[in-house]
mmCIF file of C-alpha atoms in Angstrom:
data_model
loop_
_atom_site.group_PDB
_atom_site.id
_atom_site.type_symbol
_atom_site.label_atom_id
_atom_site.label_comp_id
_atom_site.label_asym_id
_atom_site.label_seq_id
_atom_site.Cartn_x
_atom_site.Cartn_y
_atom_site.Cartn_z
ATOM 1 C CA UNK U 19 -0.654 0.007 -0.325
ATOM 2 C CA UNK U 20 3.056 1.650 1.102
ATOM 3 C CA UNK U 21 4.151 1.712 -2.552
ATOM 4 C CA UNK U 22 0.869 2.329 -3.994
ATOM 5 C CA UNK U 23 0.726 5.567 -2.830
ATOM 6 C CA UNK U 24 5.133 6.153 -3.261
ATOM 7 C CA UNK U 25 4.333 5.477 -7.272
ATOM 8 C CA UNK U 26 1.138 7.707 -7.443
ATOM 9 C CA UNK U 27 2.619 10.174 -5.819
ATOM 10 C CA UNK U 28 5.724 10.149 -8.547
ATOM 11 C CA UNK U 29 3.742 9.831 -10.411
ATOM 12 C CA UNK U 30 2.160 13.172 -9.523
ATOM 13 C CA UNK U 31 5.222 14.942 -9.126
ATOM 14 C CA UNK U 32 6.447 14.212 -12.768
ATOM 15 C CA UNK U 33 2.813 15.111 -13.812
ATOM 16 C CA UNK U 34 3.544 18.505 -12.454
ATOM 17 C CA UNK U 35 6.974 18.922 -13.036
ATOM 18 C CA UNK U 36 5.731 17.862 -16.739
ATOM 19 C CA UNK U 37 3.620 20.299 -17.636
ATOM 20 C CA UNK U 38 6.001 23.404 -14.932
ATOM 21 C CA UNK U 39 7.808 22.572 -18.761
ATOM 22 C CA UNK U 40 5.007 23.214 -20.499
ATOM 23 C CA UNK U 41 4.340 25.786 -19.473
ATOM 24 C CA UNK U 42 7.897 27.532 -19.492
ATOM 25 C CA UNK U 43 8.368 27.121 -22.960
ATOM 26 C CA UNK U 44 4.306 28.211 -23.751
ATOM 27 C CA UNK U 45 5.973 31.223 -21.306
ATOM 28 C CA UNK U 46 9.311 31.860 -22.649
ATOM 29 C CA UNK U 47 6.814 32.095 -26.467
ATOM 30 C CA UNK U 48 4.287 34.306 -25.848
ATOM 31 C CA UNK U 49 8.039 36.471 -24.254
ATOM 32 C CA UNK U 50 9.555 36.466 -27.577
ATOM 33 C CA UNK U 51 5.712 37.108 -29.244
ATOM 34 C CA UNK U 52 6.091 40.129 -27.059
ATOM 35 C CA UNK U 53 9.530 40.840 -28.365
ATOM 36 C CA UNK U 54 8.741 40.918 -31.412
ATOM 37 C CA UNK U 55 5.702 42.707 -31.022
ATOM 38 C CA UNK U 56 7.096 45.262 -29.044
ATOM 39 C CA UNK U 57 10.389 46.035 -31.934
ATOM 40 C CA UNK U 58 7.899 45.846 -34.798
ATOM 41 C CA UNK U 59 5.741 48.485 -33.255
ATOM 42 C CA UNK U 60 8.922 50.427 -32.526
ATOM 43 C CA UNK U 61 10.172 50.204 -36.012
ATOM 44 C CA UNK U 62 7.227 51.124 -37.751
ATOM 45 C CA UNK U 63 6.843 53.933 -35.012
ATOM 46 C CA UNK U 64 11.082 54.900 -35.713
ATOM 47 C CA UNK U 65 9.517 54.602 -39.478
ATOM 48 C CA UNK U 66 6.782 56.630 -39.546
ATOM 49 C CA UNK U 67 8.703 59.334 -37.301
ATOM 50 C CA UNK U 68 11.782 59.795 -40.716
ATOM 51 C CA UNK U 69 9.121 59.053 -43.325
ATOM 52 C CA UNK U 70 6.913 62.503 -42.029
ATOM 53 C CA UNK U 71 11.014 64.364 -40.946
ATOM 54 C CA UNK U 72 11.477 62.842 -45.815
ATOM 55 C CA UNK U 73 8.255 65.015 -45.916
ATOM 56 C CA UNK U 74 8.918 67.851 -43.784
ATOM 57 C CA UNK U 75 12.352 68.323 -45.695
ATOM 58 C CA UNK U 76 10.655 68.387 -49.173
ATOM 59 C CA UNK U 77 7.960 70.738 -48.270
ATOM 60 C CA UNK U 78 10.839 72.982 -47.032
ATOM 61 C CA UNK U 79 12.737 72.169 -49.981
ATOM 62 C CA UNK U 80 9.901 72.812 -52.359
ATOM 63 C CA UNK U 81 8.992 75.939 -50.579
ATOM 64 C CA UNK U 82 12.743 77.159 -51.113
ATOM 65 C CA UNK U 83 13.246 76.287 -54.853
ATOM 66 C CA UNK U 84 10.140 78.315 -55.415
ATOM 67 C CA UNK U 85 10.793 81.446 -53.509
ATOM 68 C CA UNK U 86 14.154 81.316 -55.066
ATOM 69 C CA UNK U 87 12.911 81.512 -58.395
ATOM 70 C CA UNK U 88 10.270 84.671 -57.798
ATOM 71 C CA UNK U 89 13.786 84.917 -56.067
ATOM 72 C CA UNK U 90 15.927 85.631 -59.263
ATOM 73 C CA UNK U 91 13.006 87.074 -61.032
ATOM 74 C CA UNK U 92 12.690 89.450 -59.693
ATOM 75 C CA UNK U 93 15.783 90.856 -59.093
ATOM 76 C CA UNK U 94 16.241 89.501 -63.234
ATOM 77 C CA UNK U 95 13.661 92.639 -63.642
ATOM 78 C CA UNK U 96 14.847 94.942 -62.187
ATOM 79 C CA UNK U 97 18.573 94.742 -63.218
ATOM 80 C CA UNK U 98 16.954 94.347 -66.921
ATOM 81 C CA UNK U 99 14.524 97.283 -66.566
ATOM 82 C CA UNK U 100 17.343 99.594 -66.096
ATOM 83 C CA UNK U 101 18.660 99.132 -70.000
ATOM 84 C CA UNK U 102 15.536 98.564 -71.060
ATOM 85 C CA UNK U 103 14.309 102.382 -69.919
ATOM 86 C CA UNK U 104 18.120 104.114 -71.090
ATOM 87 C CA UNK U 105 17.199 102.948 -74.564
ATOM 88 C CA UNK U 106 14.270 103.666 -74.569
ATOM 89 C CA UNK U 107 14.373 106.775 -73.636
ATOM 90 C CA UNK U 108 16.038 107.340 -76.192
ATOM 91 C CA UNK U 109 13.940 108.414 -79.091
ATOM 92 C CA UNK U 110 15.692 106.502 -82.559
ATOM 93 C CA UNK U 111 16.046 103.355 -80.400
ATOM 94 C CA UNK U 112 12.674 103.268 -78.182
ATOM 95 C CA UNK U 113 10.840 101.716 -80.639
ATOM 96 C CA UNK U 114 13.190 98.601 -81.242
ATOM 97 C CA UNK U 115 13.826 98.044 -77.296
ATOM 98 C CA UNK U 116 9.967 97.383 -76.853
ATOM 99 C CA UNK U 117 10.321 94.810 -79.078
ATOM 100 C CA UNK U 118 13.039 93.047 -77.731
ATOM 101 C CA UNK U 119 11.945 94.135 -74.346
ATOM 102 C CA UNK U 120 8.454 92.445 -74.650
ATOM 103 C CA UNK U 121 10.675 89.199 -75.922
ATOM 104 C CA UNK U 122 13.396 89.369 -73.794
ATOM 105 C CA UNK U 123 10.090 89.336 -70.692
ATOM 106 C CA UNK U 124 8.121 86.704 -73.036
ATOM 107 C CA UNK U 125 11.598 84.483 -73.273
ATOM 108 C CA UNK U 126 12.700 84.654 -69.388
ATOM 109 C CA UNK U 127 8.342 84.212 -68.057
ATOM 110 C CA UNK U 128 8.607 80.921 -69.833
ATOM 111 C CA UNK U 129 11.791 79.845 -68.028
ATOM 112 C CA UNK U 130 10.974 80.797 -65.049
ATOM 113 C CA UNK U 131 7.074 79.362 -65.375
ATOM 114 C CA UNK U 132 9.176 76.016 -66.277
ATOM 115 C CA UNK U 133 10.855 76.152 -63.602
ATOM 116 C CA UNK U 134 8.564 76.652 -61.371
ATOM 117 C CA UNK U 135 6.423 73.539 -63.558
ATOM 118 C CA UNK U 136 9.075 71.422 -62.448
ATOM 119 C CA UNK U 137 9.426 72.548 -59.080
ATOM 120 C CA UNK U 138 6.125 71.600 -58.787
ATOM 121 C CA UNK U 139 5.963 68.467 -60.438
ATOM 122 C CA UNK U 140 8.788 66.606 -58.818
ATOM 123 C CA UNK U 141 7.351 67.479 -55.083
ATOM 124 C CA UNK U 142 3.409 66.085 -56.704
ATOM 125 C CA UNK U 143 5.986 62.952 -57.454
ATOM 126 C CA UNK U 144 7.919 63.442 -54.005
ATOM 127 C CA UNK U 145 4.617 63.328 -52.323
ATOM 128 C CA UNK U 146 3.522 60.861 -53.685
ATOM 129 C CA UNK U 147 6.605 58.973 -52.702
ATOM 130 C CA UNK U 148 6.210 59.703 -49.094
ATOM 131 C CA UNK U 149 2.795 58.477 -49.018
ATOM 132 C CA UNK U 150 2.666 56.617 -45.947
ATOM 133 C CA UNK U 151 3.030 52.509 -47.179
ATOM 134 C CA UNK U 152 -0.647 49.943 -47.380
ATOM 135 C CA UNK U 153 -0.237 47.201 -45.429
ATOM 136 C CA UNK U 154 1.380 44.432 -47.804
ATOM 137 C CA UNK U 155 0.248 40.693 -46.950
ATOM 138 C CA UNK U 156 3.887 40.014 -48.196
ATOM 139 C CA UNK U 157 5.772 40.837 -44.810
ATOM 140 C CA UNK U 158 3.647 38.861 -41.954
ATOM 141 C CA UNK U 159 3.831 40.937 -38.793
ATOM 142 C CA UNK U 160 4.281 38.738 -35.220
ATOM 143 C CA UNK U 161 1.658 36.739 -34.163
ATOM 144 C CA UNK U 162 1.705 35.455 -30.606
ATOM 145 C CA UNK U 163 -1.047 32.850 -31.427
ATOM 146 C CA UNK U 164 1.392 30.972 -33.540
ATOM 147 C CA UNK U 165 5.007 29.042 -33.153
ATOM 148 C CA UNK U 166 7.626 30.526 -35.011
ATOM 149 C CA UNK U 167 10.096 28.113 -37.222
ATOM 150 C CA UNK U 168 12.463 28.188 -33.362
ATOM 151 C CA UNK U 169 10.515 27.654 -30.347
ATOM 152 C CA UNK U 170 8.289 24.808 -32.980
ATOM 153 C CA UNK U 171 11.676 22.898 -31.844
#
C-alpha cells in the first residue's frame, strides 16, 4: 500500500513537473512573441517618424526653390529694366527696344514658369512617394497565437 501510494505521488510529481516545463516553454514563447511585437511597433514608429521628417524636408525644399525662383525672377526683371529704360528714353531706339524688351520678358517668363512648374511636378512626385505605404500581405506581423519555426523545434 505504501509502495502504491509512493508510486502515485511519484507519478503526480512527474506530471506536475512535466506540466510546469510545458508552461515554462509556453511562457517563453509568449514572451518572445511580445518582444517581437514590441520590436515591430518600435520599428514602425521610427519608420513613420523618418517618413514625416522626409515629408517636412520635401515641403521646405519645394518652398525654398519657389521662393528662390521668385526672388531671382524679380531681381532679373529689375536689373533688365535699367538698360531697357535707358534705351526706351532715346527716341531712335525706343521702338526696337520695346520689341526686344517684350521678347526678353516673354522668354524669361517661360524660363521662370518652367522652373516653377518643374518644382511643383517634382514636389508632387516626391509627395506621392512619401505617402504611407499600404499594408502589404507579403510581410507578416508577429503573432502571439502561432509558434515560430524556432519554437516548434
